[in-house]
């Protein structure tokens, strides 16, 4: 039912800092800029929104999928842009795992960012966007008190699939969107900082109003209040503000990308 992450809103202590890092260093196009708000576009179908706030920030985790064949070049581009890659205890920056490779770094607000490439993601389906060849926004971290309860809600409400299921960590997957359900008692990799809730609004993409109606029925069954207006659904899930909006992102993209959970 869910196809992708369409928009993520985060707080920042500096709009100019966001512009310098995301706009100048990462070269994400700036689609909107005001005194206290800025929008950047990692890819055509997703937007990162930063709103200035003088309150203390808890770092969010966001991961971008890139083509596996371009991964080494992208790491070089990050380093040439002056981005400091985080290191593992043995001094390496690039991590290799069974299905891919990744690197981590942080923005000026301390958010933990990741560029990841998987061998199974079919290339040539989505056009790589920009300087870093972003395919899509793959992961957003959701620190919660009860991992089991939150991931089960995602399954029951949105028909998400689960992967890497552990007591304190789980991927809940809808389309290309991977929700990282993580315990607040767990620390984020590399930065060794406890995974605290971030002040964020997350908007998922859906292919039709019929999908919104189905999800609203599921919300009714769970007695979760919501607002449904034309092509957008809004509700609170635990501590998080979630939105689901009908977008033009093709429903068959996850299957064409050959994502493992697309056909399950």
mmCIF file of C-alpha atoms in Angstrom:
data_model
loop_
_atom_site.group_PDB
_atom_site.id
_atom_site.type_symbol
_atom_site.label_atom_id
_atom_site.label_comp_id
_atom_site.label_asym_id
_atom_site.label_seq_id
_atom_site.Cartn_x
_atom_site.Cartn_y
_atom_site.Cartn_z
ATOM 1 C CA UNK A 1 0.000 0.000 0.000
ATOM 2 C CA UNK A 2 2.794 2.430 0.895
ATOM 3 C CA UNK A 3 5.212 3.136 -1.950
ATOM 4 C CA UNK A 4 7.882 5.498 -0.559
ATOM 5 C CA UNK A 5 8.956 8.244 1.803
ATOM 6 C CA UNK A 6 7.674 11.417 0.165
ATOM 7 C CA UNK A 7 8.677 14.064 2.700
ATOM 8 C CA UNK A 8 10.463 14.374 6.041
ATOM 9 C CA UNK A 9 10.322 17.484 8.244
ATOM 10 C CA UNK A 10 13.107 18.021 10.765
ATOM 11 C CA UNK A 11 14.084 20.880 13.050
ATOM 12 C CA UNK A 12 17.375 22.717 12.712
ATOM 13 C CA UNK A 13 19.270 25.344 14.675
ATOM 14 C CA UNK A 14 20.459 27.034 11.458
ATOM 15 C CA UNK A 15 18.791 27.406 8.068
ATOM 16 C CA UNK A 16 22.058 28.688 6.622
ATOM 17 C CA UNK A 17 23.865 25.673 8.058
ATOM 18 C CA UNK A 18 21.391 23.375 6.305
ATOM 19 C CA UNK A 19 21.824 25.281 3.043
ATOM 20 C CA UNK A 20 25.602 25.079 3.237
ATOM 21 C CA UNK A 21 25.674 21.360 4.037
ATOM 22 C CA UNK A 22 22.817 19.961 1.936
ATOM 23 C CA UNK A 23 22.810 22.579 -0.797
ATOM 24 C CA UNK A 24 26.516 23.319 -1.195
ATOM 25 C CA UNK A 25 28.307 20.174 -0.026
ATOM 26 C CA UNK A 26 25.811 17.443 -0.955
ATOM 27 C CA UNK A 27 24.461 19.578 -3.838
ATOM 28 C CA UNK A 28 20.808 18.726 -3.198
ATOM 29 C CA UNK A 29 18.668 21.268 -5.096
ATOM 30 C CA UNK A 30 16.977 23.851 -2.870
ATOM 31 C CA UNK A 31 13.281 23.938 -3.861
ATOM 32 C CA UNK A 32 12.118 26.472 -1.263
ATOM 33 C CA UNK A 33 13.835 28.884 1.089
ATOM 34 C CA UNK A 34 12.496 31.302 3.705
ATOM 35 C CA UNK A 35 13.920 32.932 6.812
ATOM 36 C CA UNK A 36 12.963 30.000 9.041
ATOM 37 C CA UNK A 37 12.410 27.106 6.610
ATOM 38 C CA UNK A 38 14.228 25.432 3.736
ATOM 39 C CA UNK A 39 13.366 22.493 1.439
ATOM 40 C CA UNK A 40 15.952 20.331 -0.364
ATOM 41 C CA UNK A 41 15.385 17.594 -2.928
ATOM 42 C CA UNK A 42 17.580 14.475 -2.631
ATOM 43 C CA UNK A 43 15.531 12.952 -5.472
ATOM 44 C CA UNK A 44 12.568 13.986 -7.616
ATOM 45 C CA UNK A 45 10.019 12.129 -5.474
ATOM 46 C CA UNK A 46 11.144 13.115 -1.968
ATOM 47 C CA UNK A 47 11.738 16.326 -0.024
ATOM 48 C CA UNK A 48 13.662 17.101 3.149
ATOM 49 C CA UNK A 49 12.179 20.062 5.027
ATOM 50 C CA UNK A 50 14.083 21.846 7.790
ATOM 51 C CA UNK A 51 12.406 24.340 10.110
ATOM 52 C CA UNK A 52 14.422 26.549 12.419
ATOM 53 C CA UNK A 53 13.898 25.952 16.128
ATOM 54 C CA UNK A 54 15.950 27.024 19.117
ATOM 55 C CA UNK A 55 15.020 23.968 21.188
ATOM 56 C CA UNK A 56 17.551 21.167 21.878
ATOM 57 C CA UNK A 57 17.651 18.641 19.033
ATOM 58 C CA UNK A 58 17.723 14.843 19.099
ATOM 59 C CA UNK A 59 19.489 13.472 16.014
ATOM 60 C CA UNK A 60 17.442 11.656 13.395
ATOM 61 C CA UNK A 61 18.668 8.814 11.190
ATOM 62 C CA UNK A 62 18.106 9.054 7.430
ATOM 63 C CA UNK A 63 19.552 6.756 4.740
ATOM 64 C CA UNK A 64 19.728 7.275 0.984
ATOM 65 C CA UNK A 65 19.906 4.413 -1.527
ATOM 66 C CA UNK A 66 22.421 4.816 -4.383
ATOM 67 C CA UNK A 67 23.411 2.526 -7.283
ATOM 68 C CA UNK A 68 25.794 -0.224 -6.195
ATOM 69 C CA UNK A 69 27.965 0.237 -9.290
ATOM 70 C CA UNK A 70 28.459 3.932 -8.428
ATOM 71 C CA UNK A 71 29.104 3.486 -4.705
ATOM 72 C CA UNK A 72 32.901 3.965 -4.763
ATOM 73 C CA UNK A 73 32.594 7.093 -6.920
ATOM 74 C CA UNK A 74 29.950 8.496 -4.568
ATOM 75 C CA UNK A 75 32.178 7.941 -1.524
ATOM 76 C CA UNK A 76 34.947 9.804 -3.358
ATOM 77 C CA UNK A 77 32.543 12.656 -4.115
ATOM 78 C CA UNK A 78 31.551 12.905 -0.451
ATOM 79 C CA UNK A 79 35.182 13.156 0.594
ATOM 80 C CA UNK A 80 35.986 15.707 -2.117
ATOM 81 C CA UNK A 81 33.043 17.778 -0.878
ATOM 82 C CA UNK A 82 34.639 17.896 2.568
ATOM 83 C CA UNK A 83 32.174 15.536 4.256
ATOM 84 C CA UNK A 84 33.711 13.737 7.240
ATOM 85 C CA UNK A 85 32.902 10.037 7.061
ATOM 86 C CA UNK A 86 32.407 8.312 10.395
ATOM 87 C CA UNK A 87 34.810 5.501 11.210
ATOM 88 C CA UNK A 88 34.418 2.079 12.770
ATOM 89 C CA UNK A 89 36.685 0.987 15.615
ATOM 90 C CA UNK A 90 39.188 -0.505 13.140
ATOM 91 C CA UNK A 91 39.515 2.803 11.259
ATOM 92 C CA UNK A 92 37.493 1.936 8.153
ATOM 93 C CA UNK A 93 34.706 4.182 6.891
ATOM 94 C CA UNK A 94 33.063 1.818 4.404
ATOM 95 C CA UNK A 95 31.158 -1.119 5.831
ATOM 96 C CA UNK A 96 30.540 -4.198 3.714
ATOM 97 C CA UNK A 97 27.685 -6.568 4.534
ATOM 98 C CA UNK A 98 26.083 -9.538 2.812
ATOM 99 C CA UNK A 99 23.922 -7.533 0.411
ATOM 100 C CA UNK A 100 25.768 -4.238 0.046
ATOM 101 C CA UNK A 101 27.960 -1.436 1.343
ATOM 102 C CA UNK A 102 27.414 1.801 3.255
ATOM 103 C CA UNK A 103 28.995 4.852 4.854
ATOM 104 C CA UNK A 104 27.779 7.144 7.636
ATOM 105 C CA UNK A 105 28.255 10.857 8.268
ATOM 106 C CA UNK A 106 26.546 13.672 10.157
ATOM 107 C CA UNK A 107 25.070 17.041 9.240
ATOM 108 C CA UNK A 108 25.501 20.238 11.240
ATOM 109 C CA UNK A 109 22.586 19.378 13.554
ATOM 110 C CA UNK A 110 24.054 15.971 14.406
ATOM 111 C CA UNK A 111 21.618 13.943 12.303
ATOM 112 C CA UNK A 112 23.058 10.548 11.379
ATOM 113 C CA UNK A 113 23.048 10.222 7.595
ATOM 114 C CA UNK A 114 23.837 7.131 5.571
ATOM 115 C CA UNK A 115 24.544 6.405 1.927
ATOM 116 C CA UNK A 116 23.862 2.746 1.215
ATOM 117 C CA UNK A 117 23.972 0.564 -1.897
ATOM 118 C CA UNK A 118 22.498 -2.928 -2.237
ATOM 119 C CA UNK A 119 23.511 -5.521 -4.804
ATOM 120 C CA UNK A 120 19.902 -6.630 -5.340
ATOM 121 C CA UNK A 121 18.505 -3.197 -6.275
ATOM 122 C CA UNK A 122 17.928 -3.248 -10.027
ATOM 123 C CA UNK A 123 19.627 -0.281 -11.688
ATOM 124 C CA UNK A 124 18.044 1.642 -14.575
ATOM 125 C CA UNK A 125 14.561 1.683 -12.996
ATOM 126 C CA UNK A 126 14.829 5.022 -11.166
ATOM 127 C CA UNK A 127 17.069 7.739 -12.597
ATOM 128 C CA UNK A 128 19.915 8.634 -10.208
ATOM 129 C CA UNK A 129 19.395 12.179 -8.906
ATOM 130 C CA UNK A 130 22.037 14.842 -8.640
ATOM 131 C CA UNK A 131 25.655 14.904 -7.585
ATOM 132 C CA UNK A 132 25.328 11.859 -5.298
ATOM 133 C CA UNK A 133 23.125 9.827 -7.652
ATOM 134 C CA UNK A 134 20.385 9.276 -5.062
ATOM 135 C CA UNK A 135 17.777 6.694 -6.107
ATOM 136 C CA UNK A 136 15.384 7.131 -3.188
ATOM 137 C CA UNK A 137 15.173 7.862 0.508
ATOM 138 C CA UNK A 138 15.429 4.371 1.970
ATOM 139 C CA UNK A 139 15.424 4.619 5.780
ATOM 140 C CA UNK A 140 14.158 6.824 8.589
ATOM 141 C CA UNK A 141 14.786 5.931 12.216
ATOM 142 C CA UNK A 142 11.850 5.754 14.647
ATOM 143 C CA UNK A 143 13.103 5.348 18.242
ATOM 144 C CA UNK A 144 10.260 3.947 20.366
ATOM 145 C CA UNK A 145 9.642 2.615 23.860
ATOM 146 C CA UNK A 146 8.163 -0.685 22.658
ATOM 147 C CA UNK A 147 9.631 -2.054 19.419
ATOM 148 C CA UNK A 148 7.243 -5.009 19.242
ATOM 149 C CA UNK A 149 4.078 -2.917 19.677
ATOM 150 C CA UNK A 150 5.115 -0.251 17.161
ATOM 151 C CA UNK A 151 6.200 -2.662 14.429
ATOM 152 C CA UNK A 152 3.009 -4.712 14.843
ATOM 153 C CA UNK A 153 0.941 -1.543 14.369
ATOM 154 C CA UNK A 154 2.805 -0.835 11.129
ATOM 155 C CA UNK A 155 1.997 -4.330 9.915
ATOM 156 C CA UNK A 156 -1.670 -4.153 10.877
ATOM 157 C CA UNK A 157 -2.297 -0.617 9.615
ATOM 158 C CA UNK A 158 -0.192 -0.526 6.436
ATOM 159 C CA UNK A 159 0.559 -4.173 5.637
ATOM 160 C CA UNK A 160 4.271 -3.519 6.180
ATOM 161 C CA UNK A 161 6.693 -6.448 5.996
ATOM 162 C CA UNK A 162 9.281 -7.063 8.701
ATOM 163 C CA UNK A 163 12.975 -7.808 8.315
ATOM 164 C CA UNK A 164 15.972 -8.111 10.676
ATOM 165 C CA UNK A 165 13.530 -8.734 13.506
ATOM 166 C CA UNK A 166 15.149 -8.329 16.922
ATOM 167 C CA UNK A 167 13.866 -7.319 20.329
ATOM 168 C CA UNK A 168 15.375 -3.824 20.067
ATOM 169 C CA UNK A 169 15.537 -3.308 16.293
ATOM 170 C CA UNK A 170 13.405 -4.125 13.241
ATOM 171 C CA UNK A 171 12.954 -2.962 9.672
ATOM 172 C CA UNK A 172 9.264 -2.378 8.829
ATOM 173 C CA UNK A 173 9.010 -2.085 5.053
ATOM 174 C CA UNK A 174 6.442 -0.577 2.716
ATOM 175 C CA UNK A 175 7.538 -0.242 -0.918
ATOM 176 C CA UNK A 176 10.929 1.484 -0.931
ATOM 177 C CA UNK A 177 10.351 2.928 2.562
ATOM 178 C CA UNK A 178 12.219 1.184 5.372
ATOM 179 C CA UNK A 179 11.105 2.311 8.820
ATOM 180 C CA UNK A 180 13.895 1.587 11.290
ATOM 181 C CA UNK A 181 12.007 0.694 14.473
ATOM 182 C CA UNK A 182 14.610 0.961 17.221
ATOM 183 C CA UNK A 183 14.483 0.893 21.003
ATOM 184 C CA UNK A 184 15.227 4.139 22.808
ATOM 185 C CA UNK A 185 17.567 2.065 24.967
ATOM 186 C CA UNK A 186 19.706 1.167 21.942
ATOM 187 C CA UNK A 187 22.548 3.334 20.633
ATOM 188 C CA UNK A 188 22.921 4.371 17.001
ATOM 189 C CA UNK A 189 25.892 2.760 15.291
ATOM 190 C CA UNK A 190 29.174 4.660 15.203
ATOM 191 C CA UNK A 191 28.035 7.756 17.092
ATOM 192 C CA UNK A 192 27.205 5.648 20.189
ATOM 193 C CA UNK A 193 24.382 8.038 21.042
ATOM 194 C CA UNK A 194 21.173 6.699 22.540
ATOM 195 C CA UNK A 195 18.400 6.595 19.937
ATOM 196 C CA UNK A 196 16.109 9.355 21.158
ATOM 197 C CA UNK A 197 12.875 10.466 19.525
ATOM 198 C CA UNK A 198 13.401 13.219 16.970
ATOM 199 C CA UNK A 199 10.935 16.043 16.402
ATOM 200 C CA UNK A 200 9.893 15.063 12.891
ATOM 201 C CA UNK A 201 6.911 14.769 10.593
ATOM 202 C CA UNK A 202 7.027 11.954 8.063
ATOM 203 C CA UNK A 203 4.940 11.773 4.898
ATOM 204 C CA UNK A 204 4.560 8.457 3.082
ATOM 205 C CA UNK A 205 3.469 8.144 -0.531
ATOM 206 C CA UNK A 206 0.523 5.984 -1.590
ATOM 207 C CA UNK A 207 -0.771 5.197 -5.095
ATOM 208 C CA UNK A 208 -4.494 5.994 -4.700
ATOM 209 C CA UNK A 209 -7.314 7.369 -2.585
ATOM 210 C CA UNK A 210 -8.527 3.790 -2.248
ATOM 211 C CA UNK A 211 -5.374 3.025 -0.287
ATOM 212 C CA UNK A 212 -6.041 5.976 2.013
ATOM 213 C CA UNK A 213 -9.575 4.711 2.598
ATOM 214 C CA UNK A 214 -8.288 1.236 3.444
ATOM 215 C CA UNK A 215 -5.773 2.649 5.918
ATOM 216 C CA UNK A 216 -8.413 4.906 7.486
ATOM 217 C CA UNK A 217 -10.595 1.820 8.009
ATOM 218 C CA UNK A 218 -7.656 0.138 9.729
ATOM 219 C CA UNK A 219 -7.219 3.213 11.917
ATOM 220 C CA UNK A 220 -10.915 3.057 12.820
ATOM 221 C CA UNK A 221 -10.480 -0.575 13.878
ATOM 222 C CA UNK A 222 -7.627 0.474 16.188
ATOM 223 C CA UNK A 223 -9.565 3.517 17.478
ATOM 224 C CA UNK A 224 -6.791 5.840 16.285
ATOM 225 C CA UNK A 225 -8.063 9.364 15.436
ATOM 226 C CA UNK A 226 -7.189 10.739 12.002
ATOM 227 C CA UNK A 227 -7.958 13.483 9.515
ATOM 228 C CA UNK A 228 -8.726 12.561 5.906
ATOM 229 C CA UNK A 229 -8.817 15.382 3.358
ATOM 230 C CA UNK A 230 -8.962 14.655 -0.362
ATOM 231 C CA UNK A 231 -5.616 12.996 -1.112
ATOM 232 C CA UNK A 232 -3.991 13.155 2.337
ATOM 233 C CA UNK A 233 -4.389 11.277 5.602
ATOM 234 C CA UNK A 234 -2.930 12.560 8.886
ATOM 235 C CA UNK A 235 -2.722 10.877 12.281
ATOM 236 C CA UNK A 236 -0.557 10.379 15.343
ATOM 237 C CA UNK A 237 1.101 7.005 15.841
ATOM 238 C CA UNK A 238 2.679 6.824 19.254
ATOM 239 C CA UNK A 239 4.856 9.928 19.518
ATOM 240 C CA UNK A 240 5.068 10.499 15.762
ATOM 241 C CA UNK A 241 3.099 12.682 13.349
ATOM 242 C CA UNK A 242 2.493 10.694 10.174
ATOM 243 C CA UNK A 243 0.956 11.699 6.875
ATOM 244 C CA UNK A 244 0.060 9.563 3.881
ATOM 245 C CA UNK A 245 -0.480 11.307 0.564
ATOM 246 C CA UNK A 246 -1.408 10.123 -2.900
ATOM 247 C CA UNK A 247 1.558 10.777 -5.181
ATOM 248 C CA UNK A 248 2.616 10.045 -8.748
ATOM 249 C CA UNK A 249 5.302 7.586 -7.630
ATOM 250 C CA UNK A 250 4.481 4.421 -9.654
ATOM 251 C CA UNK A 251 3.125 1.582 -7.548
ATOM 252 C CA UNK A 252 5.198 -1.030 -9.406
ATOM 253 C CA UNK A 253 8.585 0.610 -8.740
ATOM 254 C CA UNK A 254 9.477 -1.572 -5.700
ATOM 255 C CA UNK A 255 8.853 -4.730 -7.756
ATOM 256 C CA UNK A 256 10.820 -3.365 -10.716
ATOM 257 C CA UNK A 257 13.687 -2.583 -8.335
ATOM 258 C CA UNK A 258 13.536 -6.250 -7.284
ATOM 259 C CA UNK A 259 13.283 -5.355 -3.608
ATOM 260 C CA UNK A 260 13.039 -8.570 -1.547
ATOM 261 C CA UNK A 261 9.761 -7.617 0.156
ATOM 262 C CA UNK A 262 8.045 -6.109 -2.887
ATOM 263 C CA UNK A 263 6.230 -9.283 -3.926
ATOM 264 C CA UNK A 264 5.689 -10.820 -0.502
#
